[in-house]
PDB file of C-alpha atoms in Angstrom:
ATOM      1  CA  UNK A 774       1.862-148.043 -40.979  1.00 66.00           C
ATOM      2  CA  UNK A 775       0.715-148.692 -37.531  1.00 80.00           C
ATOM      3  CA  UNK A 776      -0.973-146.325 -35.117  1.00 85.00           C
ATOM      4  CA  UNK A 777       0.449-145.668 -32.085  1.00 85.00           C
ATOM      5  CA  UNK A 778      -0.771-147.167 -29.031  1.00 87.00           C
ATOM      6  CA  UNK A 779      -2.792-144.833 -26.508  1.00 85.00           C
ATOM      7  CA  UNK A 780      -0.823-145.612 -23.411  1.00 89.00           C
ATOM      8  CA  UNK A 781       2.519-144.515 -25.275  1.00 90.00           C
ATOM      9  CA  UNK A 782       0.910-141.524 -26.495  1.00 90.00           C
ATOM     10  CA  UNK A 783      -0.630-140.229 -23.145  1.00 89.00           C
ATOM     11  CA  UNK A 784       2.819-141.507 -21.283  1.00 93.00           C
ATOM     12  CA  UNK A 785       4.568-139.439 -23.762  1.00 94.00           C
ATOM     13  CA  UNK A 786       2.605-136.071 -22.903  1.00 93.00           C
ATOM     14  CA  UNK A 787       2.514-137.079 -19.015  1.00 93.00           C
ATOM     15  CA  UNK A 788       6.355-136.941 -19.115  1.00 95.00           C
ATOM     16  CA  UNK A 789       6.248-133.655 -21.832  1.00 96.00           C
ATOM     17  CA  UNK A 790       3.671-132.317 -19.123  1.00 92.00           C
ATOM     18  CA  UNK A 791       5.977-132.596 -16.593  1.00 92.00           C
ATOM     19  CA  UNK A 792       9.101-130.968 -17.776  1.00 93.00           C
ATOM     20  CA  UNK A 793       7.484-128.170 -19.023  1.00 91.00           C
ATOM     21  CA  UNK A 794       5.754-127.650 -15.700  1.00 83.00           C
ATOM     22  CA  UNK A 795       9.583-128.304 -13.684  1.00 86.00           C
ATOM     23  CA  UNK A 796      10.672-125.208 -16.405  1.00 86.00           C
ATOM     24  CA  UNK A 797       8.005-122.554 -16.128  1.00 80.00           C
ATOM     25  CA  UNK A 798       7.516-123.122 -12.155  1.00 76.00           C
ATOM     26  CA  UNK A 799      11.371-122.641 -11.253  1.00 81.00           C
ATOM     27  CA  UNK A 800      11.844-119.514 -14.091  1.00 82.00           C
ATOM     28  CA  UNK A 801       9.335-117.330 -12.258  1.00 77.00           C
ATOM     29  CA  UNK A 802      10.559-114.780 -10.550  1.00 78.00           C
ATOM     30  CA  UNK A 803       9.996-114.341  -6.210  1.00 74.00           C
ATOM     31  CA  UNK A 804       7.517-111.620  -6.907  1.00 72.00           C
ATOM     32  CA  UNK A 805       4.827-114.267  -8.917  1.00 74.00           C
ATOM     33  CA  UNK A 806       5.016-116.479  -6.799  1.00 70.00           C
ATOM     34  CA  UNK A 807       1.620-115.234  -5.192  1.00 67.00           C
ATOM     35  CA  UNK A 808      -0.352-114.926  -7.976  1.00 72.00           C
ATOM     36  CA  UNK A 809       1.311-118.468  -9.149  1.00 72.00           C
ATOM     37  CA  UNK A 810       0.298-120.109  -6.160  1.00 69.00           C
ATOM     38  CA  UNK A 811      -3.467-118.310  -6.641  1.00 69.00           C
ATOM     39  CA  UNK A 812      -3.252-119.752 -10.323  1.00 72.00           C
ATOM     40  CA  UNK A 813      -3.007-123.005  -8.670  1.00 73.00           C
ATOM     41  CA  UNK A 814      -5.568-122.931  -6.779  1.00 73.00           C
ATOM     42  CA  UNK A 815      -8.040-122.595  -9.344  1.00 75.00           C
ATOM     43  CA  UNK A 816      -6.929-125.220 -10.585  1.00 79.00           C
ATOM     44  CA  UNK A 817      -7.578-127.311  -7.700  1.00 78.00           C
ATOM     45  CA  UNK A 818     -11.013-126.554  -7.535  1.00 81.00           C
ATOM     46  CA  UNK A 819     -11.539-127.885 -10.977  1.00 83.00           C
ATOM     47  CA  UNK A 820     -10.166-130.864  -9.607  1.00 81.00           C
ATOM     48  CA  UNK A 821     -12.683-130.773  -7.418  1.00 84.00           C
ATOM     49  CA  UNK A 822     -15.565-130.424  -9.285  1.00 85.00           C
ATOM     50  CA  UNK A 823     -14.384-133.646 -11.236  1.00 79.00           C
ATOM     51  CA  UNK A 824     -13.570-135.439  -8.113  1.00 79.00           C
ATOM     52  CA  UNK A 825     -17.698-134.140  -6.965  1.00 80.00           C
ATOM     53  CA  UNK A 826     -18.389-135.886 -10.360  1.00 79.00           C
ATOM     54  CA  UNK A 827     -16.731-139.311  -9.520  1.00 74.00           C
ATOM     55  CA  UNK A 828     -17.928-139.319  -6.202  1.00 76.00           C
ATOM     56  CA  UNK A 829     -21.632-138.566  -6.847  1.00 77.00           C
ATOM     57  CA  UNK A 830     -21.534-141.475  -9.447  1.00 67.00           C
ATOM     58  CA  UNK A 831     -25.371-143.044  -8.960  1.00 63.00           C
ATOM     59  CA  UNK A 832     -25.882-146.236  -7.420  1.00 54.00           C
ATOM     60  CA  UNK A 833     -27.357-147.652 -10.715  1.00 54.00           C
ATOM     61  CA  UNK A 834     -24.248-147.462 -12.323  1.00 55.00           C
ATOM     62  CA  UNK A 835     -21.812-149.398  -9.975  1.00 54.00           C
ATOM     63  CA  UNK A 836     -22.682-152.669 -11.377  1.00 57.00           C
ATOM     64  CA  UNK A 837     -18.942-152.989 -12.168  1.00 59.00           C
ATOM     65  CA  UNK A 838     -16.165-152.856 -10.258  1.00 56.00           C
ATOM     66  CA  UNK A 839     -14.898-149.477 -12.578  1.00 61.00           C
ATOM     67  CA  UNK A 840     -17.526-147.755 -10.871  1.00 70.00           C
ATOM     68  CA  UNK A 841     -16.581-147.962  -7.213  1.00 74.00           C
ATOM     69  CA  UNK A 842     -12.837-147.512  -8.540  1.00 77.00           C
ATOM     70  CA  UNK A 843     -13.883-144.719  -9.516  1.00 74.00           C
ATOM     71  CA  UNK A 844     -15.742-143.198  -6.928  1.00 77.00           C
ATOM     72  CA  UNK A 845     -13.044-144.067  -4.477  1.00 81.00           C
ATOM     73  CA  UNK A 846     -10.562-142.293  -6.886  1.00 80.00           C
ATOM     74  CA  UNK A 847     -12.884-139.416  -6.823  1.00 79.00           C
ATOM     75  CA  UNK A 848     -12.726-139.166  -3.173  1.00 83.00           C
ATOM     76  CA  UNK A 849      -9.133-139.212  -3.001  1.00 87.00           C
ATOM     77  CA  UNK A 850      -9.005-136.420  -5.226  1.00 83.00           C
ATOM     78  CA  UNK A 851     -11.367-134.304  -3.512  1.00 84.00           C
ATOM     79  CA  UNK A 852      -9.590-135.026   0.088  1.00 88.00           C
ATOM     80  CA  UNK A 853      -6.353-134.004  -1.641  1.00 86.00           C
ATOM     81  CA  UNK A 854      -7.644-131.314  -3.678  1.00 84.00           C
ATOM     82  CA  UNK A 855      -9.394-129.846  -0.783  1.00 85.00           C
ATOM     83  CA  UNK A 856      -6.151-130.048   1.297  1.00 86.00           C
ATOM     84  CA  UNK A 857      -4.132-128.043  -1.806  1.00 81.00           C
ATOM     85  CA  UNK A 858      -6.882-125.475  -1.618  1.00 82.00           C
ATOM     86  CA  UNK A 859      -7.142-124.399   1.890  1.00 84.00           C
ATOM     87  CA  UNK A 860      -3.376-125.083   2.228  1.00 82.00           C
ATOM     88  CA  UNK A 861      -2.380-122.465  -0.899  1.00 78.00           C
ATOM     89  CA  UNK A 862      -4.950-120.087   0.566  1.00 80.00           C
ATOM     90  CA  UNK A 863      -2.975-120.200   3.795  1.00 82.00           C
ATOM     91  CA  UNK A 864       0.387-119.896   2.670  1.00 78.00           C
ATOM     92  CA  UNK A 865      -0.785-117.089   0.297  1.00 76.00           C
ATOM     93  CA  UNK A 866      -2.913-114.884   2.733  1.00 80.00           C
ATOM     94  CA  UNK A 867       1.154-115.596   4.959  1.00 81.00           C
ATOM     95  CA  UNK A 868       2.921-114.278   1.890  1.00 76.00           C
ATOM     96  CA  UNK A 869       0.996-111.548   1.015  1.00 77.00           C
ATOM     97  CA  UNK A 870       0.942-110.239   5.202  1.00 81.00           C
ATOM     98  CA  UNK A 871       4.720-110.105   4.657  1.00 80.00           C
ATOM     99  CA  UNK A 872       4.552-107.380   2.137  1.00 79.00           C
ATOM    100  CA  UNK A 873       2.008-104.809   4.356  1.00 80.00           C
ATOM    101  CA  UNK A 874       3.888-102.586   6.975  1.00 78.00           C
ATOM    102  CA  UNK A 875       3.947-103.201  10.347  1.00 76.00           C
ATOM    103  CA  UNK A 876       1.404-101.928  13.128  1.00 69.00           C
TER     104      UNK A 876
END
């Protein structure tokens, strides 16, 4: 019996990943939809201290090619990660000025 290779394994839960993330994000109800979107923030920021990680890769060990790969990977993420964070904060602080009364 052979073992299965890696890449069809980790394909297989990318694309598992991804339809149970399309299910639970379109069955919440309107009224989570804040405290989704602060959910996902936090998630961002681990992203971001990965991303930190990548980017703060020494200069010692980017001898290869895989290191500067990944440090520009790394910044990527934290441009885009940032971007998610601030972004979610804004649209929640919007959502969230909707629901107090007027002045």
């Amino acid at each position: 019996m052979e073992a299965i290779d890696p890449f069809i394994f980790r394909l297989s839960i990318f694309v598992l990943a991804i339809f149970v993330g399309y299910y639970v994000v379109w069955s919440v109800t309107p009224a989570l939809h804040t405290p989704l979107m602060s959910v996902t923030n936090a998630i961002s920021s681990v992203i971001v201290v990965g991303a930190l990680l990548a980017v703060g890769v020494e200069a010692s060990q980017l001898t290869t090619s895989g290191g500067w790969t990944a440090k520009l990977f790394g910044f990527l993420a934290l441009i885009m990660a940032s971007v998610n964070i601030f972004g979610g904060f804004l649209v929640t602080q919007r959502m969230l000025a909707m629901y107090q009364k007027k002045k």
